Tab-separated table of C-alpha atoms in Angstrom:
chain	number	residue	atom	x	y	z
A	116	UNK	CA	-22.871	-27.411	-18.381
A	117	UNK	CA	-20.229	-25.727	-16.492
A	118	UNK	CA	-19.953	-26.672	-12.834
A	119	UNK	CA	-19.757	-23.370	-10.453
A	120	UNK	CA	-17.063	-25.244	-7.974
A	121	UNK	CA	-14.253	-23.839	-10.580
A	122	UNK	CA	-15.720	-19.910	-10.351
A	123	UNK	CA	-14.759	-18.131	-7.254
A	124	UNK	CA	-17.789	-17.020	-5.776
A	125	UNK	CA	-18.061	-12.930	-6.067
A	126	UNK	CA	-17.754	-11.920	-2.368
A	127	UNK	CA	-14.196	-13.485	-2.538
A	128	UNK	CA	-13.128	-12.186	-5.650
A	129	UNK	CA	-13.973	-8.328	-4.190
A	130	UNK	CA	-12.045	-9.665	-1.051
A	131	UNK	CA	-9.036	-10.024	-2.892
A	132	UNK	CA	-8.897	-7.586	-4.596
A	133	UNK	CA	-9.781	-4.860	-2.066
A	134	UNK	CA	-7.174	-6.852	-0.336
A	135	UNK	CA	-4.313	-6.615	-3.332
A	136	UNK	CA	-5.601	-2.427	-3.028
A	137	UNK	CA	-5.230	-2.409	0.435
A	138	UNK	CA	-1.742	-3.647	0.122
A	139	UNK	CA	-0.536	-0.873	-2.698
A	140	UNK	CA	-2.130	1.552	-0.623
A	141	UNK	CA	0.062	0.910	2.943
A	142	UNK	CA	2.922	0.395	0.503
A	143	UNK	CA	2.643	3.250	-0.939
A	144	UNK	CA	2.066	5.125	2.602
A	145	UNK	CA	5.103	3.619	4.112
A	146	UNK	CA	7.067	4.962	1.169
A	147	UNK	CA	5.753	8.308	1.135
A	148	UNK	CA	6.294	8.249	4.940
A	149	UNK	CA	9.999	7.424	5.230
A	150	UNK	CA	10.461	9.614	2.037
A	151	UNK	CA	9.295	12.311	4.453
A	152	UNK	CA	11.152	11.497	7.384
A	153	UNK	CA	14.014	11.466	5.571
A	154	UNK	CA	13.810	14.892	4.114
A	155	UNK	CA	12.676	16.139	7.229
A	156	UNK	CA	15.700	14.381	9.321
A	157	UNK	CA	18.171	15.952	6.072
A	158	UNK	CA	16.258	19.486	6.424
A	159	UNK	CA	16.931	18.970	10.834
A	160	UNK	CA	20.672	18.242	10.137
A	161	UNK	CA	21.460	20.890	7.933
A	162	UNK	CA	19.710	23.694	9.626
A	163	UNK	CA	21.416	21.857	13.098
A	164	UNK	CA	24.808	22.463	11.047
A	165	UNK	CA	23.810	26.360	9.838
A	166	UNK	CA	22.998	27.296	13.717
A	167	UNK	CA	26.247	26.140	15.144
């Protein structure tokens, strides 16, 4: 018989890995974000440079 102390129980195996999503997703936010920023600061600059 196999002893259930080895398994993770269930609840923490959806913890981590709605953790691990979590994660990806706020990465992937925070990269899209200063993408944007940065275009948008770039964009700012060279219209700041056009109006002079």
């Amino acid at each position: 018989m196999q002893s259930t102390e080895r398994r993770l129980p269930r609840p923490d195996r959806f913890r981590k890995r709605w953790r691990r999503y979590g994660r990806l997703v706020a990465t992937n936010f925070l990269r899209g974000a200063a993408y944007a920023s940065g275009t948008a600061t770039i964009g700012l600059l060279a219209w700041w440079v056009q109006a002079r």
